[in-house]
mmCIF file of C-alpha atoms in Angstrom:
data_model
loop_
_atom_site.group_PDB
_atom_site.id
_atom_site.type_symbol
_atom_site.label_atom_id
_atom_site.label_comp_id
_atom_site.label_asym_id
_atom_site.label_seq_id
_atom_site.Cartn_x
_atom_site.Cartn_y
_atom_site.Cartn_z
ATOM 1 C CA GLY A 33 133.704 135.501 128.711
ATOM 2 C CA ASN A 34 136.554 137.374 127.122
ATOM 3 C CA SER A 35 138.144 140.338 128.837
ATOM 4 C CA VAL A 36 141.102 142.672 128.497
ATOM 5 C CA THR A 37 142.758 144.368 131.452
ATOM 6 C CA GLN A 38 144.988 147.385 131.044
ATOM 7 C CA MET A 39 147.087 149.089 133.669
ATOM 8 C CA GLU A 40 145.558 152.116 135.333
ATOM 9 C CA GLY A 41 146.438 155.492 133.968
ATOM 10 C CA PRO A 42 147.089 158.194 133.093
ATOM 11 C CA VAL A 43 150.791 157.924 132.315
ATOM 12 C CA THR A 44 153.001 160.990 131.991
ATOM 13 C CA LEU A 45 156.521 160.672 130.617
ATOM 14 C CA SER A 46 159.276 162.967 129.467
ATOM 15 C CA GLU A 47 160.317 162.903 125.835
ATOM 16 C CA GLU A 48 162.763 160.087 124.994
ATOM 17 C CA ALA A 49 161.701 158.041 128.035
ATOM 18 C CA PHE A 50 161.021 154.309 127.766
ATOM 19 C CA LEU A 51 157.370 153.305 127.634
ATOM 20 C CA THR A 52 155.669 150.140 128.831
ATOM 21 C CA ILE A 53 151.886 149.796 128.907
ATOM 22 C CA ASN A 54 150.683 146.518 130.380
ATOM 23 C CA CYS A 55 147.868 144.472 128.918
ATOM 24 C CA THR A 56 146.620 141.049 130.002
ATOM 25 C CA TYR A 57 143.697 139.104 128.656
ATOM 26 C CA THR A 58 141.287 136.296 129.428
ATOM 27 C CA ALA A 59 139.998 134.262 126.516
ATOM 28 C CA THR A 60 139.434 130.728 125.318
ATOM 29 C CA GLY A 61 141.884 129.331 122.816
ATOM 30 C CA TYR A 62 144.267 131.587 120.963
ATOM 31 C CA PRO A 63 142.747 135.021 120.355
ATOM 32 C CA SER A 64 144.200 137.644 118.044
ATOM 33 C CA LEU A 65 145.571 140.646 119.931
ATOM 34 C CA PHE A 66 145.646 144.292 118.934
ATOM 35 C CA TRP A 67 146.795 147.696 120.077
ATOM 36 C CA TYR A 68 144.801 150.670 118.858
ATOM 37 C CA VAL A 69 145.661 154.349 119.359
ATOM 38 C CA GLN A 70 143.278 157.299 119.536
ATOM 39 C CA TYR A 71 144.753 160.759 119.030
ATOM 40 C CA PRO A 72 142.815 163.744 120.411
ATOM 41 C CA GLY A 73 139.589 164.344 118.512
ATOM 42 C CA GLU A 74 140.041 161.350 116.230
ATOM 43 C CA GLY A 75 138.814 157.788 115.888
ATOM 44 C CA LEU A 76 140.826 154.656 116.644
ATOM 45 C CA GLN A 77 143.737 153.606 114.464
ATOM 46 C CA LEU A 78 145.355 150.190 114.446
ATOM 47 C CA LEU A 79 148.865 150.473 115.867
ATOM 48 C CA LEU A 80 149.928 146.817 115.683
ATOM 49 C CA LYS A 81 148.604 143.299 116.022
ATOM 50 C CA ALA A 82 149.638 139.678 116.566
ATOM 51 C CA THR A 83 147.580 136.657 115.625
ATOM 52 C CA LYS A 84 149.456 133.775 117.245
ATOM 53 C CA ALA A 85 151.608 133.018 120.275
ATOM 54 C CA ASP A 86 155.157 134.436 120.253
ATOM 55 C CA ASP A 87 154.372 136.759 117.339
ATOM 56 C CA LYS A 88 155.718 140.287 117.702
ATOM 57 C CA GLY A 89 153.752 143.178 116.250
ATOM 58 C CA SER A 90 155.606 146.388 115.529
ATOM 59 C CA ASN A 91 154.874 149.798 114.038
ATOM 60 C CA LYS A 92 156.197 153.363 114.437
ATOM 61 C CA GLY A 93 158.783 152.215 116.997
ATOM 62 C CA PHE A 94 156.166 150.449 119.137
ATOM 63 C CA GLU A 95 156.376 146.704 119.797
ATOM 64 C CA ALA A 96 154.281 144.090 121.568
ATOM 65 C CA THR A 97 154.844 140.347 121.878
ATOM 66 C CA TYR A 98 152.022 137.809 122.213
ATOM 67 C CA ARG A 99 152.838 135.831 125.376
ATOM 68 C CA LYS A 100 150.481 132.925 125.864
ATOM 69 C CA GLU A 101 152.154 131.683 129.035
ATOM 70 C CA THR A 102 151.442 134.982 130.792
ATOM 71 C CA THR A 103 148.356 135.884 128.691
ATOM 72 C CA SER A 104 149.906 139.271 128.034
ATOM 73 C CA PHE A 105 150.507 141.704 125.171
ATOM 74 C CA HIS A 106 152.441 144.579 126.698
ATOM 75 C CA LEU A 107 153.174 147.613 124.533
ATOM 76 C CA GLU A 108 156.694 149.067 124.549
ATOM 77 C CA LYS A 109 158.573 151.902 122.908
ATOM 78 C CA GLY A 110 162.195 152.736 123.522
ATOM 79 C CA SER A 111 161.958 156.514 123.170
ATOM 80 C CA VAL A 112 158.624 158.304 123.225
ATOM 81 C CA GLN A 113 157.897 161.597 121.479
ATOM 82 C CA VAL A 114 155.424 164.365 122.246
ATOM 83 C CA SER A 115 153.460 163.236 119.186
ATOM 84 C CA ASP A 116 152.838 159.856 120.884
ATOM 85 C CA SER A 117 150.472 161.548 123.357
ATOM 86 C CA ALA A 118 147.188 159.713 122.887
ATOM 87 C CA VAL A 119 144.899 157.078 124.364
ATOM 88 C CA TYR A 120 146.048 153.484 123.843
ATOM 89 C CA PHE A 121 143.633 150.545 123.761
ATOM 90 C CA CYS A 122 144.462 146.867 123.980
ATOM 91 C CA ALA A 123 141.911 144.541 122.356
ATOM 92 C CA LEU A 124 141.313 140.941 121.358
ATOM 93 C CA SER A 125 139.192 138.998 118.915
ATOM 94 C CA GLU A 126 138.269 135.497 119.947
ATOM 95 C CA ALA A 127 139.792 132.555 118.095
ATOM 96 C CA GLY A 128 137.438 130.769 115.756
ATOM 97 C CA ALA A 129 134.804 133.434 116.173
ATOM 98 C CA ASN A 130 134.076 136.582 114.232
ATOM 99 C CA SER A 131 136.279 139.638 114.157
ATOM 100 C CA LYS A 132 134.467 141.702 116.775
ATOM 101 C CA LEU A 133 136.822 143.236 119.299
ATOM 102 C CA THR A 134 136.768 143.216 123.079
ATOM 103 C CA PHE A 135 138.570 146.305 124.351
ATOM 104 C CA GLY A 136 140.365 147.267 127.527
ATOM 105 C CA LYS A 137 139.488 150.571 129.179
ATOM 106 C CA GLY A 138 142.297 152.442 127.479
ATOM 107 C CA ILE A 139 145.116 154.427 128.999
ATOM 108 C CA THR A 140 146.036 158.050 128.383
ATOM 109 C CA LEU A 141 149.677 158.773 127.661
ATOM 110 C CA SER A 142 151.004 162.323 127.916
ATOM 111 C CA VAL A 143 154.567 163.044 126.830
ATOM 112 C CA ARG A 144 156.230 166.242 128.032
ATOM 113 C CA PRO A 145 158.833 168.046 125.906
ATOM 114 C CA GLU B 142 141.517 159.999 105.454
ATOM 115 C CA THR B 143 140.796 156.693 107.138
ATOM 116 C CA GLY B 144 138.725 154.959 104.478
ATOM 117 C CA VAL B 145 135.736 155.039 106.829
ATOM 118 C CA THR B 146 133.839 158.320 106.769
ATOM 119 C CA GLN B 147 131.263 159.342 109.351
ATOM 120 C CA THR B 148 128.804 162.222 109.230
ATOM 121 C CA PRO B 149 127.962 164.371 111.017
ATOM 122 C CA ARG B 150 131.042 164.741 113.170
ATOM 123 C CA HIS B 151 129.058 166.545 115.840
ATOM 124 C CA LEU B 152 125.354 166.360 116.619
ATOM 125 C CA VAL B 153 123.254 167.953 119.326
ATOM 126 C CA MET B 154 119.700 166.690 119.631
ATOM 127 C CA GLY B 155 116.791 166.978 121.985
ATOM 128 C CA MET B 156 115.241 163.966 123.622
ATOM 129 C CA THR B 157 112.215 164.090 121.322
ATOM 130 C CA ASN B 158 114.176 164.498 118.073
ATOM 131 C CA LYS B 159 114.852 161.912 115.390
ATOM 132 C CA LYS B 160 118.240 161.990 113.724
ATOM 133 C CA SER B 161 120.574 159.636 111.907
ATOM 134 C CA LEU B 162 124.296 158.984 111.861
ATOM 135 C CA LYS B 163 125.804 157.953 108.544
ATOM 136 C CA CYS B 164 128.860 155.837 107.831
ATOM 137 C CA GLU B 165 130.472 155.040 104.485
ATOM 138 C CA GLN B 166 133.454 152.788 103.931
ATOM 139 C CA HIS B 167 135.602 153.019 100.803
ATOM 140 C CA LEU B 168 137.630 149.866 101.487
ATOM 141 C CA GLY B 169 135.532 147.201 99.802
ATOM 142 C CA HIS B 170 134.886 145.493 103.138
ATOM 143 C CA ASN B 171 132.057 143.095 103.864
ATOM 144 C CA ALA B 172 131.579 143.648 107.608
ATOM 145 C CA MET B 173 130.565 146.851 109.397
ATOM 146 C CA TYR B 174 130.135 147.752 113.052
ATOM 147 C CA TRP B 175 128.791 150.398 115.404
ATOM 148 C CA TYR B 176 130.644 150.993 118.660
ATOM 149 C CA LYS B 177 129.814 153.394 121.492
ATOM 150 C CA GLN B 178 132.556 155.185 123.419
ATOM 151 C CA SER B 179 131.503 156.802 126.686
ATOM 152 C CA ALA B 180 133.703 158.546 129.201
ATOM 153 C CA LYS B 181 135.366 156.183 131.668
ATOM 154 C CA LYS B 182 133.874 153.035 130.086
ATOM 155 C CA PRO B 183 135.379 150.534 127.665
ATOM 156 C CA LEU B 184 134.250 150.708 124.062
ATOM 157 C CA GLU B 185 130.959 148.891 123.687
ATOM 158 C CA LEU B 186 130.041 146.942 120.579
ATOM 159 C CA MET B 187 126.488 147.803 119.552
ATOM 160 C CA PHE B 188 125.787 146.148 116.193
ATOM 161 C CA VAL B 189 127.565 143.975 113.657
ATOM 162 C CA TYR B 190 126.631 143.555 110.000
ATOM 163 C CA SER B 191 128.065 141.062 107.541
ATOM 164 C CA LEU B 192 127.105 141.303 103.877
ATOM 165 C CA GLU B 193 124.283 143.659 104.833
ATOM 166 C CA GLU B 194 122.767 141.231 107.343
ATOM 167 C CA ARG B 195 122.702 142.058 111.021
ATOM 168 C CA VAL B 196 124.562 139.312 112.862
ATOM 169 C CA GLU B 197 124.769 140.810 116.306
ATOM 170 C CA ASN B 198 122.776 143.167 118.477
ATOM 171 C CA ASN B 199 124.444 143.597 121.823
ATOM 172 C CA SER B 200 121.341 144.246 123.932
ATOM 173 C CA VAL B 201 121.062 147.750 122.543
ATOM 174 C CA PRO B 202 117.849 149.675 123.412
ATOM 175 C CA SER B 203 115.351 149.980 120.582
ATOM 176 C CA ARG B 204 115.779 153.765 120.492
ATOM 177 C CA PHE B 205 118.893 152.935 118.439
ATOM 178 C CA SER B 206 117.982 151.432 115.069
ATOM 179 C CA PRO B 207 120.686 150.402 112.603
ATOM 180 C CA GLU B 208 120.299 150.097 108.849
ATOM 181 C CA CYS B 209 122.693 148.652 106.298
ATOM 182 C CA PRO B 210 121.335 149.238 102.761
ATOM 183 C CA ASN B 211 124.503 147.933 101.092
ATOM 184 C CA SER B 212 127.971 146.780 102.096
ATOM 185 C CA SER B 213 129.409 150.300 101.856
ATOM 186 C CA HIS B 214 126.883 152.183 103.974
ATOM 187 C CA LEU B 215 125.701 151.905 107.540
ATOM 188 C CA PHE B 216 123.260 154.138 109.383
ATOM 189 C CA LEU B 217 122.304 154.516 113.005
ATOM 190 C CA HIS B 218 118.828 155.996 113.419
ATOM 191 C CA LEU B 219 118.250 157.739 116.712
ATOM 192 C CA HIS B 220 114.922 158.583 118.364
ATOM 193 C CA THR B 221 113.768 159.553 121.853
ATOM 194 C CA LEU B 222 117.278 159.334 123.236
ATOM 195 C CA GLN B 223 118.285 159.977 126.826
ATOM 196 C CA PRO B 224 121.070 162.280 128.096
ATOM 197 C CA GLU B 225 123.097 159.194 129.089
ATOM 198 C CA ASP B 226 123.252 158.281 125.391
ATOM 199 C CA SER B 227 125.604 161.204 124.852
ATOM 200 C CA ALA B 228 128.846 159.635 123.622
ATOM 201 C CA LEU B 229 131.176 159.183 120.676
ATOM 202 C CA TYR B 230 129.701 156.730 118.181
ATOM 203 C CA LEU B 231 132.282 154.947 116.097
ATOM 204 C CA CYS B 232 131.643 153.152 112.854
ATOM 205 C CA ALA B 233 134.107 150.520 111.695
ATOM 206 C CA SER B 234 134.612 147.939 108.971
ATOM 207 C CA SER B 235 136.670 144.834 108.268
ATOM 208 C CA GLN B 236 137.305 142.735 105.186
ATOM 209 C CA GLU B 237 135.411 139.769 106.575
ATOM 210 C CA LEU B 238 133.802 138.800 109.817
ATOM 211 C CA VAL B 239 136.734 136.559 110.745
ATOM 212 C CA SER B 240 138.881 136.554 113.879
ATOM 213 C CA GLY B 241 142.174 138.307 113.313
ATOM 214 C CA ASN B 242 140.844 140.612 110.592
ATOM 215 C CA THR B 243 141.864 144.198 111.217
ATOM 216 C CA ILE B 244 138.977 146.508 112.023
ATOM 217 C CA TYR B 245 139.241 150.029 110.607
ATOM 218 C CA PHE B 246 137.489 152.849 112.439
ATOM 219 C CA GLY B 247 136.034 156.140 111.341
ATOM 220 C CA GLU B 248 136.675 159.341 113.239
ATOM 221 C CA GLY B 249 133.382 159.101 115.068
ATOM 222 C CA SER B 250 130.270 161.176 115.557
ATOM 223 C CA TRP B 251 130.066 163.109 118.809
ATOM 224 C CA LEU B 252 126.479 162.994 120.027
ATOM 225 C CA THR B 253 125.098 165.240 122.746
ATOM 226 C CA VAL B 254 121.536 164.673 123.936
ATOM 227 C CA VAL B 255 120.002 167.646 125.712
#
């Protein structure tokens, strides 16, 4: 079956530090890949997505590239802000199937001033 | 404002109570979902509806009963719940039930079963 593996957390960074959050997946075919973010007390919001190999999703300074050869979709940001403190979820939807998402466990990011 | 509205935001219920969670989407979408978010566990898909028809039930206990009266509204009826059912219940919608479609989430309903 499909699965998404995220690096263990939590992650604590200082403001303006570089961020990488690893995500790898197992799926048949070419799934669509997503990063969602959950701010404290809120629901999930789509951060970015990529629907085919080598696509790069980007939003709010965050980027992730769909790497089929390494089955990865790592999230990066060059300079994090305190307001980026949240829980980040990597997810996939299976190719040729419906849009339901399989999520990773999520990772908590805390950014210190 | 996310386009997907859930009420109530917080609910405390006893194990013998019957209550309902309500979800409304203002996006004109055709697919709706219920997810459960528990501490230290990945988000779990519970139910999927497409054009008001249930297309997936992910082995959810019968004490959870979904209802989709139209494409804009989704309910989750709760009865005789257990304390381990305490969680954040997230409603979501997408334009179609097609891989790659973005799923939009509501802010969730925090449920505590006492």
